[in-house]
XYZ file of C-alpha atoms in Angstrom:
432
model
C 95.212 143.266 8.122
C 91.379 144.241 7.290
C 89.716 146.448 9.699
C 86.920 144.099 11.736
C 88.504 140.947 10.729
C 88.607 139.259 14.216
C 85.359 141.365 15.489
C 82.332 142.659 14.019
C 81.145 145.970 14.212
C 78.935 147.118 17.147
C 76.119 149.002 15.162
C 72.994 149.887 17.274
C 70.014 151.198 15.451
C 67.149 153.560 16.700
C 64.182 155.302 15.367
C 64.377 157.879 12.546
C 67.717 155.951 10.928
C 69.853 156.691 13.756
C 72.697 154.677 13.807
C 75.688 154.397 16.654
C 78.903 153.106 15.534
C 79.399 151.833 18.867
C 83.180 151.383 20.412
C 84.328 147.919 21.561
C 84.130 147.642 25.102
C 86.092 144.684 27.298
C 82.951 143.093 28.278
C 82.466 142.226 24.984
C 85.283 139.140 24.826
C 85.881 139.080 28.963
C 82.220 138.973 30.821
C 82.121 139.768 34.438
C 84.904 141.977 34.733
C 84.304 143.848 38.039
C 83.928 147.545 38.318
C 85.023 150.314 40.518
C 83.348 153.926 41.351
C 85.161 156.276 39.195
C 88.156 157.882 41.557
C 87.102 161.383 40.487
C 84.225 161.133 42.602
C 86.127 161.579 45.876
C 88.962 164.037 44.569
C 88.538 167.464 45.558
C 90.043 168.778 42.736
C 87.857 167.373 40.609
C 84.655 167.687 42.352
C 82.871 169.900 39.701
C 82.890 166.409 37.598
C 80.383 164.663 39.464
C 78.044 167.002 37.651
C 79.381 166.152 34.767
C 79.642 162.475 34.541
C 78.927 161.444 30.711
C 75.897 159.273 30.524
C 76.028 156.137 28.637
C 73.320 156.787 26.160
C 75.542 160.211 25.035
C 76.179 160.046 21.195
C 77.679 162.622 18.614
C 76.041 162.886 15.058
C 78.755 162.841 12.624
C 76.957 164.855 10.317
C 75.161 167.963 11.777
C 73.453 169.290 8.638
C 70.799 167.547 7.589
C 67.550 167.921 5.708
C 64.337 167.844 7.106
C 63.267 164.375 5.813
C 66.919 162.616 5.829
C 67.704 159.877 8.449
C 69.707 161.277 11.882
C 72.460 159.411 10.233
C 75.944 157.966 12.172
C 76.649 158.600 15.681
C 79.689 158.046 17.892
C 79.833 157.698 21.481
C 80.452 161.009 23.282
C 83.890 160.865 25.258
C 84.259 162.120 29.215
C 84.276 160.262 32.803
C 81.889 157.748 33.560
C 80.261 156.682 36.907
C 81.953 153.525 37.096
C 85.754 152.442 35.746
C 86.851 149.004 34.614
C 90.244 149.231 36.175
C 91.495 149.457 39.692
C 94.126 152.279 39.649
C 96.688 150.716 41.743
C 96.535 147.786 39.273
C 96.810 150.199 36.169
C 100.001 149.728 34.195
C 100.102 151.855 31.014
C 102.179 152.485 28.075
C 102.238 155.306 25.123
C 103.984 155.100 22.245
C 104.600 157.681 19.221
C 104.911 156.751 15.799
C 105.426 158.089 12.213
C 106.494 161.532 11.293
C 107.028 164.403 13.893
C 103.960 166.984 14.797
C 103.579 169.768 16.720
C 101.935 168.992 20.226
C 102.910 165.149 20.481
C 104.824 166.140 23.547
C 101.774 167.863 25.097
C 99.820 164.723 24.589
C 102.568 162.625 26.252
C 102.459 165.047 29.306
C 98.936 164.775 29.358
C 98.162 161.287 29.409
C 100.747 160.448 32.083
C 99.112 163.723 34.068
C 95.479 162.809 33.466
C 96.380 159.185 34.443
C 98.213 160.171 37.475
C 96.258 163.137 38.872
C 92.376 161.806 37.834
C 92.892 158.312 38.534
C 95.534 157.897 40.647
C 97.865 155.748 38.245
C 101.423 155.725 38.744
C 102.575 152.918 36.528
C 103.143 154.589 33.087
C 105.899 153.490 30.446
C 107.269 155.355 27.306
C 108.029 153.111 24.667
C 111.293 154.315 23.289
C 111.436 154.565 19.164
C 108.113 153.994 17.605
C 106.619 150.107 17.559
C 109.689 148.743 17.577
C 110.632 149.994 20.907
C 108.017 147.488 21.928
C 110.591 144.438 21.474
C 113.927 146.076 20.604
C 114.874 149.155 23.037
C 114.437 150.211 26.408
C 111.351 151.736 28.145
C 111.241 155.259 30.007
C 109.551 155.562 33.372
C 106.953 158.272 33.184
C 105.875 160.662 35.806
C 104.371 163.957 36.057
C 107.651 165.210 37.210
C 109.542 163.515 34.366
C 106.901 164.949 31.371
C 106.664 168.420 33.462
C 108.237 170.899 30.905
C 108.251 168.620 27.972
C 105.407 170.428 25.950
C 107.572 173.235 25.732
C 109.766 171.381 23.308
C 108.942 169.900 19.717
C 109.505 166.460 18.845
C 108.675 163.700 20.840
C 110.525 162.692 24.089
C 109.854 159.416 23.529
C 111.423 159.186 20.037
C 109.905 157.825 17.077
C 110.332 155.811 13.703
C 108.400 154.370 11.093
C 108.182 150.620 10.147
C 109.262 148.054 12.601
C 105.898 146.729 13.307
C 105.448 142.938 14.136
C 101.965 141.990 15.803
C 102.860 138.957 17.939
C 106.194 140.489 18.919
C 104.391 143.852 20.068
C 101.613 141.386 21.924
C 103.913 139.243 23.606
C 105.900 142.096 25.061
C 102.543 143.826 26.178
C 101.563 140.635 28.036
C 105.128 139.901 29.356
C 104.998 143.517 30.844
C 102.022 143.369 32.364
C 100.729 146.188 30.076
C 96.815 146.908 30.611
C 96.476 150.171 29.014
C 98.225 151.102 25.593
C 98.317 154.511 24.420
C 99.345 154.714 20.433
C 100.155 158.196 18.978
C 100.224 158.278 15.285
C 98.879 158.650 11.702
C 97.243 156.343 9.086
C 99.756 153.638 9.057
C 100.048 153.949 13.238
C 96.634 153.426 13.544
C 96.444 150.213 11.164
C 98.944 149.058 13.411
C 96.691 149.755 16.555
C 93.873 147.870 15.105
C 95.883 144.879 14.396
C 96.984 145.028 18.045
C 93.891 145.453 19.221
C 92.495 142.548 17.208
C 95.480 140.141 18.784
C 94.533 141.059 21.922
C 91.157 140.757 21.365
C 91.707 137.258 20.123
C 94.063 136.219 23.035
C 91.476 137.459 25.715
C 93.826 139.695 27.450
C 92.221 142.783 29.640
C 94.362 145.268 27.819
C 92.521 148.554 26.398
C 93.783 149.907 23.465
C 93.653 153.325 22.537
C 94.574 155.467 19.766
C 95.350 159.464 19.158
C 95.111 160.498 15.725
C 98.338 162.327 14.360
C 98.193 163.788 10.856
C 100.091 167.575 10.703
C 97.987 167.684 7.071
C 94.191 167.714 9.075
C 93.427 165.274 6.371
C 90.904 162.998 8.470
C 87.249 164.063 7.231
C 85.471 162.286 10.269
C 87.562 164.596 12.935
C 87.000 168.561 12.878
C 90.632 169.007 13.067
C 93.997 167.024 13.723
C 96.306 168.498 16.619
C 99.796 170.392 15.577
C 97.640 171.538 12.555
C 97.328 175.326 13.630
C 100.760 175.369 14.682
C 101.861 174.165 11.317
C 99.779 176.955 9.366
C 101.023 179.623 12.064
C 104.720 178.744 11.442
C 104.456 178.650 7.798
C 103.416 182.263 8.084
C 107.460 182.780 8.709
C 108.605 181.206 5.581
C 105.576 182.840 3.365
C 106.217 185.980 5.016
C 110.177 185.752 4.019
C 109.065 184.729 0.905
C 107.113 188.295 0.245
C 109.875 190.149 1.403
C 112.321 188.636 -0.734
C 109.837 189.253 -3.768
C 108.964 192.505 -3.246
C 112.368 194.040 -2.514
C 113.700 193.301 -6.322
C 112.385 193.729 -9.407
C 109.873 190.874 -10.712
C 110.375 189.183 -7.806
C 108.840 185.807 -7.200
C 109.179 183.878 -4.114
C 107.949 179.900 -4.034
C 107.492 178.275 -0.510
C 106.890 174.768 -0.608
C 104.706 173.491 2.340
C 103.772 169.684 3.678
C 100.701 168.040 1.998
C 101.377 165.252 0.330
C 97.778 163.944 -0.600
C 95.801 167.346 0.582
C 96.649 171.067 0.505
C 95.298 172.055 3.524
C 98.322 173.480 5.391
C 99.087 175.310 1.868
C 95.632 176.479 1.703
C 95.041 177.721 5.160
C 98.383 179.239 5.245
C 97.087 181.228 2.096
C 94.252 182.440 3.367
C 95.645 183.360 6.533
C 99.012 185.446 4.980
C 97.082 187.452 2.436
C 100.357 187.676 0.402
C 100.385 184.855 -1.479
C 99.239 185.241 -5.246
C 99.011 181.484 -6.142
C 98.242 178.217 -4.267
C 98.913 175.016 -6.059
C 97.451 171.948 -3.950
C 97.047 168.258 -4.839
C 93.239 168.469 -5.111
C 93.332 171.140 -8.076
C 95.175 169.852 -10.889
C 96.854 172.938 -12.890
C 99.354 172.713 -16.178
C 101.999 175.096 -16.798
C 102.131 176.428 -20.687
C 99.454 178.021 -22.730
C 96.685 179.815 -22.299
C 95.119 179.663 -18.464
C 98.510 177.958 -17.318
C 100.801 178.862 -14.855
C 102.956 180.507 -16.821
C 100.562 182.843 -17.935
C 99.385 183.872 -14.644
C 102.688 184.666 -13.865
C 103.649 187.124 -16.023
C 100.325 188.569 -15.679
C 100.829 189.074 -11.820
C 104.297 190.534 -12.211
C 103.150 193.111 -15.078
C 100.447 194.062 -12.398
C 102.324 194.408 -9.120
C 105.849 193.876 -9.896
C 106.346 190.709 -7.613
C 104.460 187.427 -6.464
C 104.228 184.552 -4.059
C 103.312 181.160 -4.808
C 102.596 178.402 -2.381
C 102.778 175.261 -3.280
C 101.502 171.463 -1.448
C 104.221 169.102 -1.642
C 101.919 166.401 -3.491
C 100.640 169.400 -6.006
C 101.465 168.811 -9.455
C 103.151 165.064 -9.243
C 101.878 164.101 -12.290
C 103.644 166.992 -14.333
C 107.200 165.688 -13.532
C 108.788 163.828 -15.947
C 109.119 159.808 -15.522
C 112.906 160.174 -14.842
C 112.186 162.104 -11.590
C 109.204 159.777 -10.760
C 110.271 157.674 -7.661
C 108.282 154.858 -9.424
C 106.565 152.478 -6.347
C 109.625 153.225 -3.993
C 107.977 153.838 -0.644
C 109.139 154.826 2.763
C 108.706 152.358 6.001
C 105.408 153.475 6.710
C 104.243 152.812 3.291
C 104.108 156.175 1.727
C 105.126 157.146 -1.668
C 108.222 158.685 -1.615
C 107.637 162.002 -3.713
C 110.199 164.009 -5.649
C 110.671 167.780 -4.681
C 107.818 169.487 -6.680
C 109.128 172.714 -5.254
C 112.708 172.990 -6.621
C 111.362 171.306 -10.047
C 108.706 174.387 -10.491
C 111.077 176.889 -9.546
C 113.714 175.781 -12.093
C 110.795 175.453 -14.749
C 109.579 178.785 -14.133
C 113.313 180.264 -14.296
C 113.902 178.318 -17.505
C 110.468 179.708 -19.090
C 110.857 183.032 -18.496
C 114.416 183.386 -19.193
C 114.542 180.959 -22.643
C 111.241 181.845 -24.095
C 109.958 185.070 -22.878
C 113.310 187.144 -22.678
C 112.005 188.338 -19.370
C 114.307 188.800 -16.140
C 113.086 187.808 -13.104
C 114.643 187.071 -9.775
C 113.213 183.695 -7.872
C 113.774 182.681 -4.398
C 112.847 179.142 -2.889
C 112.103 178.386 0.610
C 111.420 175.229 1.871
C 110.593 175.189 5.688
C 109.143 171.874 5.326
C 110.364 170.384 8.615
C 110.664 173.817 10.300
C 106.890 173.527 10.445
C 106.404 170.293 12.091
C 109.526 170.476 14.580
C 108.546 173.223 17.168
C 106.305 173.005 20.262
C 102.512 173.554 19.934
C 100.770 176.738 20.231
C 98.433 177.748 23.013
C 95.419 176.378 20.452
C 97.241 172.741 19.957
C 98.097 172.792 23.437
C 94.534 172.793 24.889
C 93.260 170.540 22.363
C 96.137 168.144 22.953
C 94.766 168.096 26.394
C 91.452 167.511 25.742
C 92.402 164.449 23.432
C 94.652 163.063 26.297
C 92.154 163.088 28.789
C 89.181 161.851 26.993
C 91.178 159.090 26.142
C 92.117 158.231 29.171
C 88.898 158.603 30.302
C 87.657 156.031 27.671
C 90.377 153.185 28.828
C 89.464 153.375 32.193
C 85.776 152.841 31.265
C 86.763 150.132 30.018
C 86.263 151.104 26.137
C 88.843 150.144 23.825
C 89.827 149.864 20.085
C 89.221 153.236 19.703
C 90.660 156.769 18.700
C 89.607 159.945 20.770
C 88.638 162.964 18.242
C 86.593 166.014 18.134
C 83.461 165.648 15.821
C 81.273 168.869 15.663
C 83.019 170.555 18.431
C 82.357 167.335 20.880
C 85.028 165.002 21.726
C 84.080 161.258 20.778
C 85.259 158.073 20.507
C 85.456 156.759 16.938
C 85.928 152.417 16.825
C 89.191 151.311 14.946
C 87.476 148.715 12.943
C 85.368 150.587 10.375
C 84.962 154.123 10.629
C 88.243 155.827 11.281
C 90.368 153.429 9.552
C 88.252 153.523 6.350
C 88.228 157.363 6.331
C 91.956 157.260 6.866
C 92.309 155.197 3.855
C-alpha cells in the first residue's frame, strides 16, 4: 500500500520557506469531537507540567544547519502534553503490539506506555496483543496494568511476544473495532510501520475514532530523520564484549586474527560505533563501503601488513557487508523472510574461511583465526540506562499525542527534541 493513498498529506507553509509536514488529527475526518481538560492539570504528581504544555504552534526543524539565504525547510510538530485532550480517560481502551525482530528496550517502551496512560491520564484499560500483527485475530490478549509491567524492563525481548508477517489489514481493523479499542500503539521497524500506515488508512476510511501511533524500532539505527533509534546504544555496548573477546584471542597467539560479525543488513552503524568505541579494531567492514580481497589495497594485503606490524589484528564486519563478493551458489536469490527482508548468507563465516585459505595456500603463512558471532546476543538483552531513559520519553510522547487526538504518526527525536512525524510521507519514505 502506498503512503497517503487515501488521505492527503497535511502541509502548512509559512514565511522564508517554512514547511510543516503536519500530523493527521481525528478532527480531519470526524468533526465536532468533544474536548476535555488535560488530566495532568489536576494531577499533583505532574503539577509542574502546567508550565510546560506544548503550544499548538511549536514545531521542530528537520535540518538544524542552514545557510544564510536557505529556506527554513521542513518542520515537524513538537511532542508533549496539550492543554486539551480528545479522549475521556474512562473511555480509553488502548492496545500495544510489538512486531519484527527483538531489540533492547522493547519492554521498557511497553512498560512506559502502560504507566504513562495510567499515571498521567488515568486510563485503566490497556491490552497487550500477543505475538505481533497476527495476534489481533489469532491469539489471546494480555491485560496490562502498571503492576503487571512493573519489572519487565529488567528483561530482554518483549513480554508480549513478536512475529514477522501475518498482516491482514481488514482482519486487524475488524478486531480493533470489535474490541472497542480506540488507541493503537505499534512498536516495530520499517515493515511494521508500513502495516501501521495501512491500519491508519483503513481506520480513517471507516471513520473510526481510533488513534494509531507508531514507535520506530530498528536496532541498526538506520532512520535518517530521527537522531537515533532505541536499543542502539545498548547493542553497541554489548558488542564491545565480543570485540574484547576477539582481541584477547588474537593477541594471545602468533599471527592471531579475531573476526567479529555484527548486525547491520544495509548499514554499518553498529559495527562502526562499536569499532570507534573499542579502539581494538584494525579493520571495520560495512555495507556502505565496498571492498575487495585480493591485490594491491585489498583486505588480504592489509591483514598481512598488520600482522607483520603488530603480530595480531581484529576485524569487525557488518552482516550486510561484502555480499556482492559471495559466489552465486551462496546467494539466496530472491528468498525473503516473512517481513520481506532478503535472506543473507553468513558473510562472517565466509570471509573467515577465505582469510584462512589465502594465507595457508598462497602466502604459506600460519595464522590462528577465531570467529565470533554475537548477532542475537546484542539484541536480546535489556536496555541500558541511556536507552531506558530514551524509551520512556518516546513512550510518553506517543501517549501525549494520542490523547491530544493526533493519529497516523510516529514519535521520534529530531535535533534533540521529541516530535510527531506523519506516517504517510516523511517517515515511511525515509525508511524505504
